[in-house]
XYZ file of C-alpha atoms in Angstrom:
629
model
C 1.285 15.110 1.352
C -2.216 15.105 -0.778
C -4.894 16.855 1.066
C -6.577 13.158 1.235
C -4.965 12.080 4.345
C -6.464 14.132 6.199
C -10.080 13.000 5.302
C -10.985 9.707 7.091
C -8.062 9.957 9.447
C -7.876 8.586 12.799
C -7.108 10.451 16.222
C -3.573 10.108 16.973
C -0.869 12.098 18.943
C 1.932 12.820 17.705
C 5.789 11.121 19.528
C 7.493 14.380 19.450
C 10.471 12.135 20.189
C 10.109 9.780 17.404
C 7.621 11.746 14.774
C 5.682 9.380 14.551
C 1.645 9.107 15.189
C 0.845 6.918 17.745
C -2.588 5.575 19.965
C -3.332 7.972 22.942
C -2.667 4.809 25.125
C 0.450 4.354 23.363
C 1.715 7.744 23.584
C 1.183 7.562 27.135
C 2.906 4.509 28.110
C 5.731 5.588 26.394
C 5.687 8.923 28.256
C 5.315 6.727 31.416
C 8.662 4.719 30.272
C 10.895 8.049 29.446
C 9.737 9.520 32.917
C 10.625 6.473 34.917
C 13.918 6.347 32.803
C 14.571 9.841 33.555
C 13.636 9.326 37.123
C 16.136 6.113 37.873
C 19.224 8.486 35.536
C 18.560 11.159 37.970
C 18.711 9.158 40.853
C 21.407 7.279 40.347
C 23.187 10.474 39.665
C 22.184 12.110 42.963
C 22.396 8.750 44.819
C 18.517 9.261 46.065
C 16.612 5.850 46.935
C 12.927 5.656 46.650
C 10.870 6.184 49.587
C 9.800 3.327 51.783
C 7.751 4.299 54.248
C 3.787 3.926 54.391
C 2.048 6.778 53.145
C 4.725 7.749 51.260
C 3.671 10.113 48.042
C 2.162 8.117 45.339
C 4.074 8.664 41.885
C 2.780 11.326 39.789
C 0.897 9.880 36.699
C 2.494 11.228 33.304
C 0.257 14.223 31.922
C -2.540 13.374 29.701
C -2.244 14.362 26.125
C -4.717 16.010 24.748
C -6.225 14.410 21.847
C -5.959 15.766 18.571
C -6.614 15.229 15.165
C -3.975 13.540 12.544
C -1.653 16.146 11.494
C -1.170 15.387 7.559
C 1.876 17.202 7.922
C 3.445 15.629 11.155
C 5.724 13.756 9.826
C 7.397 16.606 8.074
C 7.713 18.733 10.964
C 9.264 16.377 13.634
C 11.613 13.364 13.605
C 13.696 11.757 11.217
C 12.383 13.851 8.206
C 12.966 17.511 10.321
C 16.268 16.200 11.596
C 17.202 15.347 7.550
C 16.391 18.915 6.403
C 18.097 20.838 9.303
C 21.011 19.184 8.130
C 20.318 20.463 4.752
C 17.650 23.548 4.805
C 17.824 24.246 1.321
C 15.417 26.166 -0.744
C 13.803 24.636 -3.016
C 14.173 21.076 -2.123
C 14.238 18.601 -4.911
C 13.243 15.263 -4.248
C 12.885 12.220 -7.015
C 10.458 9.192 -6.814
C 13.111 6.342 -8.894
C 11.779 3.093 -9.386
C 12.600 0.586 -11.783
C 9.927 -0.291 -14.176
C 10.279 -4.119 -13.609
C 7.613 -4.561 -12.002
C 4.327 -3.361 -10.340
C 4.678 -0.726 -7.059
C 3.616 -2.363 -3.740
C 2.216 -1.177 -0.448
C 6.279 -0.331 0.448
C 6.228 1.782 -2.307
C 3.176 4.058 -1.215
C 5.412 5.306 1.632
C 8.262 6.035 -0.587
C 6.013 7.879 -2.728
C 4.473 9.988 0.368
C 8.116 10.604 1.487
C 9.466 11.840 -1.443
C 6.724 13.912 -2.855
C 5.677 15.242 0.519
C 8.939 16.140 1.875
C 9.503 18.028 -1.218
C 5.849 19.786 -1.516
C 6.234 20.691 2.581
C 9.228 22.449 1.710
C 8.081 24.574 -1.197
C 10.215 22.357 -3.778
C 9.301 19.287 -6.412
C 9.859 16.008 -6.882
C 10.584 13.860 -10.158
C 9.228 10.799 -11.212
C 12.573 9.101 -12.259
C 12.649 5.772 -14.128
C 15.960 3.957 -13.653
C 15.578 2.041 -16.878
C 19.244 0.819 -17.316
C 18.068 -3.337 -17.394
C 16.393 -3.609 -20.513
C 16.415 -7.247 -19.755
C 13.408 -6.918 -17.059
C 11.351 -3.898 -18.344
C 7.918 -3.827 -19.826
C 6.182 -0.851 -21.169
C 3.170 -1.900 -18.898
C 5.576 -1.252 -15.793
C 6.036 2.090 -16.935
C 2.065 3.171 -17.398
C 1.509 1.703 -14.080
C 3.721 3.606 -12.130
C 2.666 6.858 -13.333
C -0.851 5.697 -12.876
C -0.855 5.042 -9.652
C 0.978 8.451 -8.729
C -1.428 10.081 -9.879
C -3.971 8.142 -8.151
C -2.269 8.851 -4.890
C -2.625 12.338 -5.171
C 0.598 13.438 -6.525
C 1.588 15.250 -9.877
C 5.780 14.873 -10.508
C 6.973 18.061 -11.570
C 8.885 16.009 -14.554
C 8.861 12.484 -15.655
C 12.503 11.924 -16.337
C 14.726 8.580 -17.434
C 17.814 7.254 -16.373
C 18.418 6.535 -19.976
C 18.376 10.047 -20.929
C 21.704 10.349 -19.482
C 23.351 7.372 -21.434
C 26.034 8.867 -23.111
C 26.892 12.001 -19.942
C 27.179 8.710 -17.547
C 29.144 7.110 -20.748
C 31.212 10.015 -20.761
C 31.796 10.602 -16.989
C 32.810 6.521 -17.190
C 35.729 7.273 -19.282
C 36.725 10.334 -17.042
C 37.100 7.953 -14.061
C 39.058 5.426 -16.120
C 41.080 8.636 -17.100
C 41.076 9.479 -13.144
C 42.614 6.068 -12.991
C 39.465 4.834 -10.429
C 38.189 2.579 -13.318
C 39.238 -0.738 -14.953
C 37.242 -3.019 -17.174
C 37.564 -6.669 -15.588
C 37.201 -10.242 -17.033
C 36.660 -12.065 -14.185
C 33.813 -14.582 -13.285
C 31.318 -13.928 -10.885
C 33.274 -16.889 -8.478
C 36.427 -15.054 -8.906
C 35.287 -11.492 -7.997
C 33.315 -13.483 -4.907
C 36.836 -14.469 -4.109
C 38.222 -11.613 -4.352
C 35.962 -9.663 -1.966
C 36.437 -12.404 1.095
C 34.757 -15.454 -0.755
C 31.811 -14.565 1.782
C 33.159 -15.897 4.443
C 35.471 -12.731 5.772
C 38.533 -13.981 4.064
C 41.283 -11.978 2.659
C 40.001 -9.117 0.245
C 42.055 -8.745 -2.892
C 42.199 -6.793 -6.425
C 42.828 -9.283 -9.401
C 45.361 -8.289 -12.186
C 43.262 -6.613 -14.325
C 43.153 -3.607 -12.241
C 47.106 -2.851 -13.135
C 45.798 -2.386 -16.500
C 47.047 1.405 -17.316
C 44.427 4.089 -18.670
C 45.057 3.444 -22.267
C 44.383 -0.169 -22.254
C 40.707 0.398 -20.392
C 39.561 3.032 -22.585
C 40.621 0.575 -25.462
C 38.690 -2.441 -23.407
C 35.781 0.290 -22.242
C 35.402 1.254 -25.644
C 35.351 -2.042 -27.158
C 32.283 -3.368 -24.748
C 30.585 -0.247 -26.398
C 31.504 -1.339 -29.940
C 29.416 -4.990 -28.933
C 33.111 -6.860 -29.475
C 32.685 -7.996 -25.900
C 29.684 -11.034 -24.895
C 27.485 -10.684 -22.164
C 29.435 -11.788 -18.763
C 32.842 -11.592 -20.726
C 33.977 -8.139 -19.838
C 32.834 -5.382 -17.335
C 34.187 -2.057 -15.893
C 34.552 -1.871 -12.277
C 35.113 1.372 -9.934
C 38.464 1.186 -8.219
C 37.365 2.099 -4.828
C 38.534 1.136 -1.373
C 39.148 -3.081 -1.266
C 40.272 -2.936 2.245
C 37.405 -0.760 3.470
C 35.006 -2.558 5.822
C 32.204 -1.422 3.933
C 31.119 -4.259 0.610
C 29.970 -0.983 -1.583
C 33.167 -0.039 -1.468
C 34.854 -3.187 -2.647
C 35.053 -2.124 -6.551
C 31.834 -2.496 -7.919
C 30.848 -2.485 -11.625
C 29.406 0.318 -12.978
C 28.610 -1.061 -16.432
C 28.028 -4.385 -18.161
C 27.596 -5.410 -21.096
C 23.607 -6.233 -22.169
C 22.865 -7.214 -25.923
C 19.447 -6.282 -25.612
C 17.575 -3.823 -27.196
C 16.078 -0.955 -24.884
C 12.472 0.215 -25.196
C 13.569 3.642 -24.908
C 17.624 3.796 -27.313
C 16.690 0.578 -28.755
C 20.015 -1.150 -30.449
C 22.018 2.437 -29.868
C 24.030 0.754 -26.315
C 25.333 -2.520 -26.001
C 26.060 -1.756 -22.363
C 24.378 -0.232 -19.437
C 25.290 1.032 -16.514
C 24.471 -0.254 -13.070
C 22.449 1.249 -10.368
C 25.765 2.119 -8.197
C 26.620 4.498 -10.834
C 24.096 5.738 -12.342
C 21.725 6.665 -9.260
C 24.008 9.044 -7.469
C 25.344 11.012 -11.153
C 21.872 11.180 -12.060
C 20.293 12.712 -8.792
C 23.810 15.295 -9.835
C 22.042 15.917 -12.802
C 19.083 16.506 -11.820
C 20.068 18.895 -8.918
C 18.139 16.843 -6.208
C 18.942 18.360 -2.704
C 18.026 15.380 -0.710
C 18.335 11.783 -1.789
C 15.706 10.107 0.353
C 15.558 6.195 0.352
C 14.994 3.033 2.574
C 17.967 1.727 4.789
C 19.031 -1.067 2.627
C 21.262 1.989 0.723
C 22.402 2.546 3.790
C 25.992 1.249 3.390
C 25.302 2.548 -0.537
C 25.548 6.391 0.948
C 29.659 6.081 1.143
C 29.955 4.636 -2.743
C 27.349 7.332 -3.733
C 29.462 10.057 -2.417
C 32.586 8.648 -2.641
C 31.685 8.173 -6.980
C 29.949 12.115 -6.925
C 33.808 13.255 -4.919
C 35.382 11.331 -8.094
C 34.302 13.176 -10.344
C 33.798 16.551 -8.993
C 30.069 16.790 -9.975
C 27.146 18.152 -7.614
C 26.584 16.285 -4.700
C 23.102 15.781 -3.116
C 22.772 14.285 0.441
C 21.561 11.009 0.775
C 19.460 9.852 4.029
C 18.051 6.297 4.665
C 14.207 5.867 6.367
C 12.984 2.680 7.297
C 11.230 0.415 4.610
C 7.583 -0.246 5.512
C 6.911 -4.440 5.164
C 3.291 -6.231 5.588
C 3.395 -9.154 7.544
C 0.928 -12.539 6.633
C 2.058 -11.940 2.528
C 4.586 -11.514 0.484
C 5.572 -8.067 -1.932
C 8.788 -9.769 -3.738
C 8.708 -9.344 -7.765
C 9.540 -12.918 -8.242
C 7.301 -14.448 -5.508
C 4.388 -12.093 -6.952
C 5.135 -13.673 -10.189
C 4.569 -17.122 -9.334
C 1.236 -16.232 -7.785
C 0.580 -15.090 -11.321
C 2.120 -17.642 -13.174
C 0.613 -20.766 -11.259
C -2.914 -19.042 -11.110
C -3.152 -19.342 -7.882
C -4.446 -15.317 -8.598
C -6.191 -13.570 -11.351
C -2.906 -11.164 -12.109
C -0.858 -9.000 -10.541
C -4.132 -6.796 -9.218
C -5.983 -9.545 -7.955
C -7.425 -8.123 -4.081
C -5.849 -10.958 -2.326
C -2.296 -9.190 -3.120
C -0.699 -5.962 -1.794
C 0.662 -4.228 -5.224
C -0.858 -0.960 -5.527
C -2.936 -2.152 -8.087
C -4.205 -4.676 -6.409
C -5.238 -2.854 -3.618
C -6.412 -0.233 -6.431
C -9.048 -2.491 -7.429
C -10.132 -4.262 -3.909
C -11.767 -0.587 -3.800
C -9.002 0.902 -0.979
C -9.058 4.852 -1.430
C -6.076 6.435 -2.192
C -6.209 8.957 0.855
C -6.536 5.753 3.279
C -3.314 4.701 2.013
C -1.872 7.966 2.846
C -3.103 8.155 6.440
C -1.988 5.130 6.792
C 1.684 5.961 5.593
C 1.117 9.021 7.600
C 0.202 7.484 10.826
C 3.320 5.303 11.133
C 5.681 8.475 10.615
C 9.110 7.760 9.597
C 11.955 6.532 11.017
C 15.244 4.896 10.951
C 13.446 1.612 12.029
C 12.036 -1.387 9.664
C 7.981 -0.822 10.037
C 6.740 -4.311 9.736
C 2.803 -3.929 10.087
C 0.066 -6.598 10.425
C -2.638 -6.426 7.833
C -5.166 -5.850 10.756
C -3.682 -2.519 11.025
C -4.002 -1.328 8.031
C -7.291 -2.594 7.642
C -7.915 -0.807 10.885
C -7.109 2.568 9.013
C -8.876 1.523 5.875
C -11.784 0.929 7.754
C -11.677 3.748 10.187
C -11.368 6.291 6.976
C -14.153 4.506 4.673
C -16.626 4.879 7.945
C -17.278 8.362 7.642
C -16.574 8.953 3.622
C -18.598 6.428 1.672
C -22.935 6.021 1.658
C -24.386 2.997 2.991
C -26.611 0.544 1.025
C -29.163 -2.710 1.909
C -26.996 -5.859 -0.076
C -27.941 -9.383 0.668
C -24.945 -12.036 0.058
C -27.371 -14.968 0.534
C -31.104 -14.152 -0.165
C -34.312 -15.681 0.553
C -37.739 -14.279 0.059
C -39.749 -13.037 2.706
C -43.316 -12.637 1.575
C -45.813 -10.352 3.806
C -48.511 -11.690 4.033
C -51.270 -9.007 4.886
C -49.106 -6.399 2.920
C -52.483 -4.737 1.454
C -53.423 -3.486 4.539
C -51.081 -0.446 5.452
C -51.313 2.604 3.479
C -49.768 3.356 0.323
C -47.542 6.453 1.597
C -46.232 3.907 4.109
C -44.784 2.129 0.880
C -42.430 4.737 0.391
C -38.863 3.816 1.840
C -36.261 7.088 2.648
C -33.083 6.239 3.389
C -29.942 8.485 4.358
C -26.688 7.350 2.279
C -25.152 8.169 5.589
C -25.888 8.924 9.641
C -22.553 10.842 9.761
C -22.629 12.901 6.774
C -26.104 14.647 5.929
C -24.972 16.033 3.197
C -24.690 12.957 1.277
C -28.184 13.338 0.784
C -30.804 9.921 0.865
C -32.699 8.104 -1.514
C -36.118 5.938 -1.987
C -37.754 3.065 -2.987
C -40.775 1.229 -2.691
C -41.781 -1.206 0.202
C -42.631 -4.478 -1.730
C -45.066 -7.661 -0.966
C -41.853 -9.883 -0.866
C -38.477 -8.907 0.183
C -35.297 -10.334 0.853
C -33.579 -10.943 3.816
C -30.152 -12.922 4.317
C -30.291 -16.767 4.819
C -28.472 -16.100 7.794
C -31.070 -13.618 9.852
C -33.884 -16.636 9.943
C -33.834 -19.348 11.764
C -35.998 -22.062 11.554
C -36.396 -22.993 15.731
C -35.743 -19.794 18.162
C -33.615 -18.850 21.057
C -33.554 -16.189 23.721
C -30.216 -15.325 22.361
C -31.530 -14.960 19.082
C -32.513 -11.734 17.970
C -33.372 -11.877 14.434
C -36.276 -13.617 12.556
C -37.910 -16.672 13.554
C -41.444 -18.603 14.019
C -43.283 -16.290 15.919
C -40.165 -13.827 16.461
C -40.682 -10.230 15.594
C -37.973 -8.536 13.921
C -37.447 -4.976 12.252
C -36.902 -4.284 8.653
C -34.597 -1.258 8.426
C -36.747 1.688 7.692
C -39.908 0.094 7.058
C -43.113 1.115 9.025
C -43.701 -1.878 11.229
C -42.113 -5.058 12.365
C -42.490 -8.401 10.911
C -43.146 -12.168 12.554
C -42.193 -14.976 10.822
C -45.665 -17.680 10.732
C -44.476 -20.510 8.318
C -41.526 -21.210 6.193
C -41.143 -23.668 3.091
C -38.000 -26.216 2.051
C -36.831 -28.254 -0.364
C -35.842 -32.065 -0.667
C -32.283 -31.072 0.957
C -33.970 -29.052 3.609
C -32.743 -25.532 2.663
C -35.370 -22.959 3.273
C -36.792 -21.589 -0.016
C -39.312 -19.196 1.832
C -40.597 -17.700 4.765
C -44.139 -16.026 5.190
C -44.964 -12.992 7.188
C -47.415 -10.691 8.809
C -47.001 -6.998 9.957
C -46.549 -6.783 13.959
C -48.552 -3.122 14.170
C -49.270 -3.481 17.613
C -46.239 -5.011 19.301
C -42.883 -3.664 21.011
C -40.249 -2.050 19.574
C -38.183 -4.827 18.044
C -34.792 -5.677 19.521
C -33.114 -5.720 16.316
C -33.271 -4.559 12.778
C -31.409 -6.710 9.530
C -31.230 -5.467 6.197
C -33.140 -6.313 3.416
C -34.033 -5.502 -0.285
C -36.976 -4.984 -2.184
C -38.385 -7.491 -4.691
C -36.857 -6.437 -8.273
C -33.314 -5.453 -6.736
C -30.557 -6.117 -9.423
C -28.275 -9.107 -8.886
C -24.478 -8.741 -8.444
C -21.995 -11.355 -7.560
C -19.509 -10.576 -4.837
C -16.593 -11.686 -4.233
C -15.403 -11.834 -0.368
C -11.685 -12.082 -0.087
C -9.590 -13.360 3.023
C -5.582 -13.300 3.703
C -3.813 -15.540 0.865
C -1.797 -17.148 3.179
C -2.489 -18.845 6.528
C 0.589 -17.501 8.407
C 2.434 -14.156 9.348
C 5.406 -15.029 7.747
C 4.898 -17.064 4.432
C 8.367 -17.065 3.128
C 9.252 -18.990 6.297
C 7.171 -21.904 5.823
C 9.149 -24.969 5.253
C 9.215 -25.829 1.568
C 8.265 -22.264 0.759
C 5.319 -19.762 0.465
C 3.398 -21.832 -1.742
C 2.885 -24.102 1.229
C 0.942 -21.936 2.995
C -1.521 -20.549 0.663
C -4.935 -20.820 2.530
C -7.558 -22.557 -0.118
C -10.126 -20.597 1.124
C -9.328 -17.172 0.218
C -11.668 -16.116 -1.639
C -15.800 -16.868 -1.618
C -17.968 -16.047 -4.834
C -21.604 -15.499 -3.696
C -23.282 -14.933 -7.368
C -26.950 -14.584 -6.475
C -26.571 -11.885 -4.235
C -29.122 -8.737 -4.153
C -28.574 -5.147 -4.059
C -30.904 -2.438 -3.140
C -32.017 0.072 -5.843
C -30.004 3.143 -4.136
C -26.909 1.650 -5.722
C -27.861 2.958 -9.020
C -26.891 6.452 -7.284
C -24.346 5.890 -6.083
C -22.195 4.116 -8.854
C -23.961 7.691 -10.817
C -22.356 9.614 -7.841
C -18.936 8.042 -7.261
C -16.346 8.750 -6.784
C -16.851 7.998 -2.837
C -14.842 9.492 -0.909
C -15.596 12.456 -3.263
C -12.626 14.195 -2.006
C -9.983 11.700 -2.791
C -7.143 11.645 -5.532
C -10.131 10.563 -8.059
C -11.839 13.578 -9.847
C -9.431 13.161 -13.388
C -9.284 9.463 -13.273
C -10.839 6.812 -11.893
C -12.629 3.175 -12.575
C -14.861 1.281 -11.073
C -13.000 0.933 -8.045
C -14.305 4.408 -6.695
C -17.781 3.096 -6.626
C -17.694 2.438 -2.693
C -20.164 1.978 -0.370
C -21.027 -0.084 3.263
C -23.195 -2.897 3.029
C -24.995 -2.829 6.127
C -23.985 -5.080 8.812
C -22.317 -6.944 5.757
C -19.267 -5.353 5.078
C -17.239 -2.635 2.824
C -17.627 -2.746 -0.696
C -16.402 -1.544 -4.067
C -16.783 -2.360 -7.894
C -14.354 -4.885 -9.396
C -13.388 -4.251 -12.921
C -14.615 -7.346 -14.249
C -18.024 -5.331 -14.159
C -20.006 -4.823 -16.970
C -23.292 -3.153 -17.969
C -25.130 -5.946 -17.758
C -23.286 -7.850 -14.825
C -21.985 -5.901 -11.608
C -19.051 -7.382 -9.657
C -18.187 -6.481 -6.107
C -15.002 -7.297 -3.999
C -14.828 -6.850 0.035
C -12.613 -3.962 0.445
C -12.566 -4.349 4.362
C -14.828 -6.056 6.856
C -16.803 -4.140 9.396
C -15.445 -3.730 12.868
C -15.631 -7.147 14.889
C -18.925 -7.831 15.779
C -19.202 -12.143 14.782
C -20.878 -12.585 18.159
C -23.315 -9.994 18.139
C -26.883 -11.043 17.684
């Protein structure tokens, strides 16, 4: 795992039971549960019942943990992923990273990326970055410089980017040895017929049709003549002769090639077939000498097929194991529901922050170690991980706290003029401010106190409350930093009765205020900022009736274009990337420019930023505090 997950990362303890990271409280109730489990097994066994009697002992309370800090290597060392490598404790382990470039990596992908890579780096060993480009019909060049992006934004270097279609004519070859093997036959039939053949989904019969009492000589004729392009698309295609009465589907004669007029980015016009992922995954993780196949439980019934083809043919065989899948509830991470969104503009593209591709939440300003404590703290497991976005926020939050610098920014501004601002002293113009209370080392920087400032439209109010703690006729109220207090005397509006401006004088001899807002100095740069909320009003989307276009909320995003930035923000975008130690040094964009808005928010850069116009998205909110005055 990257060194960034340890940075930012949140006190857990560790389920010894289950590797994963858990709460304190949650560690300990589950203690609580195995102990009274354990207690009832033993006795039943011994026949003991529980004491009755007043003053009987009280129960012994489980032990309290001690608290510790996130082990970026926990998952590694106990669970699922220690279990999978005591079954195999090879040196070195090889691992392999194999997506398809159709298609842009999502939050799911960021834990099959930490899996593979990490497993492989805690063992001493490497990992490829495979691309299993055998559908030329769905892959973009733009797919592929994505993917390798984003690795190497997480952290991770592959110790060789390899392709599937490097192996084209060795899986060709090894094709016509299991047609030779007589575990191979090239079919006709139509996608209704093989249904039929395999049950007709309903758990009827299971069958083999007549074209797999074709002898060897006639499908290396038929083989070869779907490689000569004398075959159409859907006409012909060569299926493994497997097990048809087996219980498992993978084994119920798959195809392993089809043919695909379609010219590949890579062999352009060389193949008129390709082969399919059921052959080509477990012969090329053979190839490539990988020790331990890791992928989600969906392959699960795959693992007997991906043997049972490696057997065939008497090549290598790796061991495939099957982890959990990690889901987001409250979106969606499909390729065709993404594309819609796209499509029908509902978002900007495929990294627009409302989404949950990686390059989405690239560019919403979410470090790349955050995502990998995140990963880190759910551990791995047999188990589906379906997460709310709350919790992950939670850890994005929790690890920005301590590793960006805070700024003044004011999403709704109105001027504050002072009025007897002459009469403090000129060194009492000059504003210091640490980037953060946590981390002295980030240093601070300084600006001038001005006769007007800004303060947010929503710390004045125009008639007071006891409740109310902010500005207000005759209210004092602190400006962060500055010398004194302020009291509001008089305000102006306009025709529509919005307040344009409020006038001030310095409170030098009253109390300490009871509060302090934010505000920036006059001549702070304008931004626009964009505040994003969940795309989609419920937790499941896809379950809405009529589909998860009925439930996109219309208020997901809210453009405030006047807002107002302090002048310390030309440092920090100098300064960035924040966190400064995150996967960032070699590469990075505007995205690493990161900071806290005070009592606002988190904040990054958006790309659509230019020299002359800065753009901000919300990476996170702050911690909830909506009914704090």
């Amino acid at each position: 795992m990257a060194d960034a997950i340890v940075e930012g990362a949140a006190k857990l303890q560790l389920d010894e039971e289950t590797g994963e990271m858990v709460s304190k409280n949650e560690l300990r109730k589950r203690q609580q549960k195995r102990a009274k489990k354990a207690q009832k097994a033993q006795d039943k066994e011994s026949g003991a019942q529980k004491p009755k009697a007043e003053g009987s002992a009280p129960k012994k309370a489980a032990p309290k943990p001690e608290e510790t800090e996130l082990d970026p290597d926990a998952m590694f060392k106990q669970g699922f992923l220690n279990t999978v490598y005591n079954e195999r404790p090879v040196k070195p382990v090889v691992t392999r990273f194999p997506p398809e470039p159709n298609g842009y990596l999502h939050l799911g992908h960021a834990k099959a990326i930490a899996v593979n890579f990490g497993f492989a780096r805690y063992h001493g060993g490497k990992t490829f970055l495979r691309f299993d480009d055998t559908n030329p019909e769905a892959e973009e060049e733009a797919y592929f410089v994505a993917i390798e992006e984003i690795i190497k934004w997480l952290g991770f270097k592959p110790a060789a980017v390899t392709y599937s279609s490097d192996n084209f004519q060795k899986l060709y070859d090894l094709a016509e040895k299991l047609i030779e093997l007589d575990k191979a036959y090239v079919c006709h039939c139509s996608d209704t017929e093989v249904k039929l053949q395999r049950g007709g989904g309903v758990g009827g019969p299971r069958y083999r049709c007549d074209h797999a009492k074709q002898d060897v000589e006639t499908n290396l004729k038929k083989f070869r003549d779907m490689k000569d392009g004398k075959y159409e698309p859907q006409t012909a295609f060569l299926r493994m002769k497997q097990d048809i009465e087996n219980g498992n589907p993978q084994m119920w004669d798959l195809a392993a090639y089809r043919v695909l007029k379609k010219e590949h980015h890579r062999t352009k016009d060389q193949w008129k077939i390709y082969p399919t992922y059921d052959f080509t995954h477990c012969l090329v993780d053979s190839f490539e000498g990988i020790t331990h196949s890791l992928c989600t439980t969906e392959f699960y019934l795959s693992r007997e097929s991906y043997e049972w083809l490696n057997k065939s043919l008497e090549v290598y065989e790796p061991m495939q194991r099957e982890y959990g899948r990690l889901s987001l509830a409250g979106t969606i991470m499909s390729k065709r529901g993404l594309k819609k969104l796209v499509d029908d503009k509902v978002v900007r593209g495929w990294d627009d922050p409302r989404l949950y591709t990686l390059i989405a939440l690239r560019r919403r300003g979410v470090p790349p170690g955050a995502l990998l404590s995140f990963v880190n703290e759910l551990g791995v497991t047999t188990g589906k991980t379906t997460i709310a976005i709350s919790r992950l926020e939670q850890t994005i939050r929790s690890y920005l706290d301590r590793t960006v610098p805070r700024l003044m920014m004011i999403l709704d501004p109105i001027p504050v003029v002072i009025e007897d601002f002459d009469t403090i002293d000129e060194k009492q113009l000059d504003i210091e401010i640490p980037f953060s209370p946590y981390s002295p080392q980030m240093g601070s920087h300084s600006f001038k106190l001005t006769k007007t400032v800004y303060i947010d439209r929503a710390d004045f109010r125009e008639v007071d409350s006891k409740d109310y703690f902010r500005l207000a006729p005759g209210k004092a109220v602190g400006l962060y930093k500055t010398p004194y207090p302020v009291i509001a005397t008089s305000f102006s509006k306009d025709e529509s009765g919005k307040i344009t401006e409020v006038r001030a004088k310095f409170d030098k001899d009253g109390k300490k205020p009871k509060a302090f807002i934010a505000w920036v100095p006059e001549g702070s740069r304008a931004v626009e900022v964009r505040i994003h909320e969940r795309l989609f009003k419920s937790d499941e989307p896809s379950a809405v009736e009529g589909g998860f276009m009925n439930d996109i909320n219309p208020d997901s995003e809210t453009i405030h274009k006047g807002a107002l930035i302090e002048p310390g923000f030309d440092e920090v975008r100098k300064r960035a990337p924040w966190p400064e130690a995150a996967g960032e040094h070699t590469s990075f964009g505007p995205e690493s420019v990161r900071f806290q808005a005070m009592r606002v928010a988190y904040f990054a850069m958006d790309s659509d930023s230019t020299d002359d116009k800065v753009v901000f998205n919300r990476i996170v909110s702050l911690k909830e505090d909506t009914g704090k005055k």
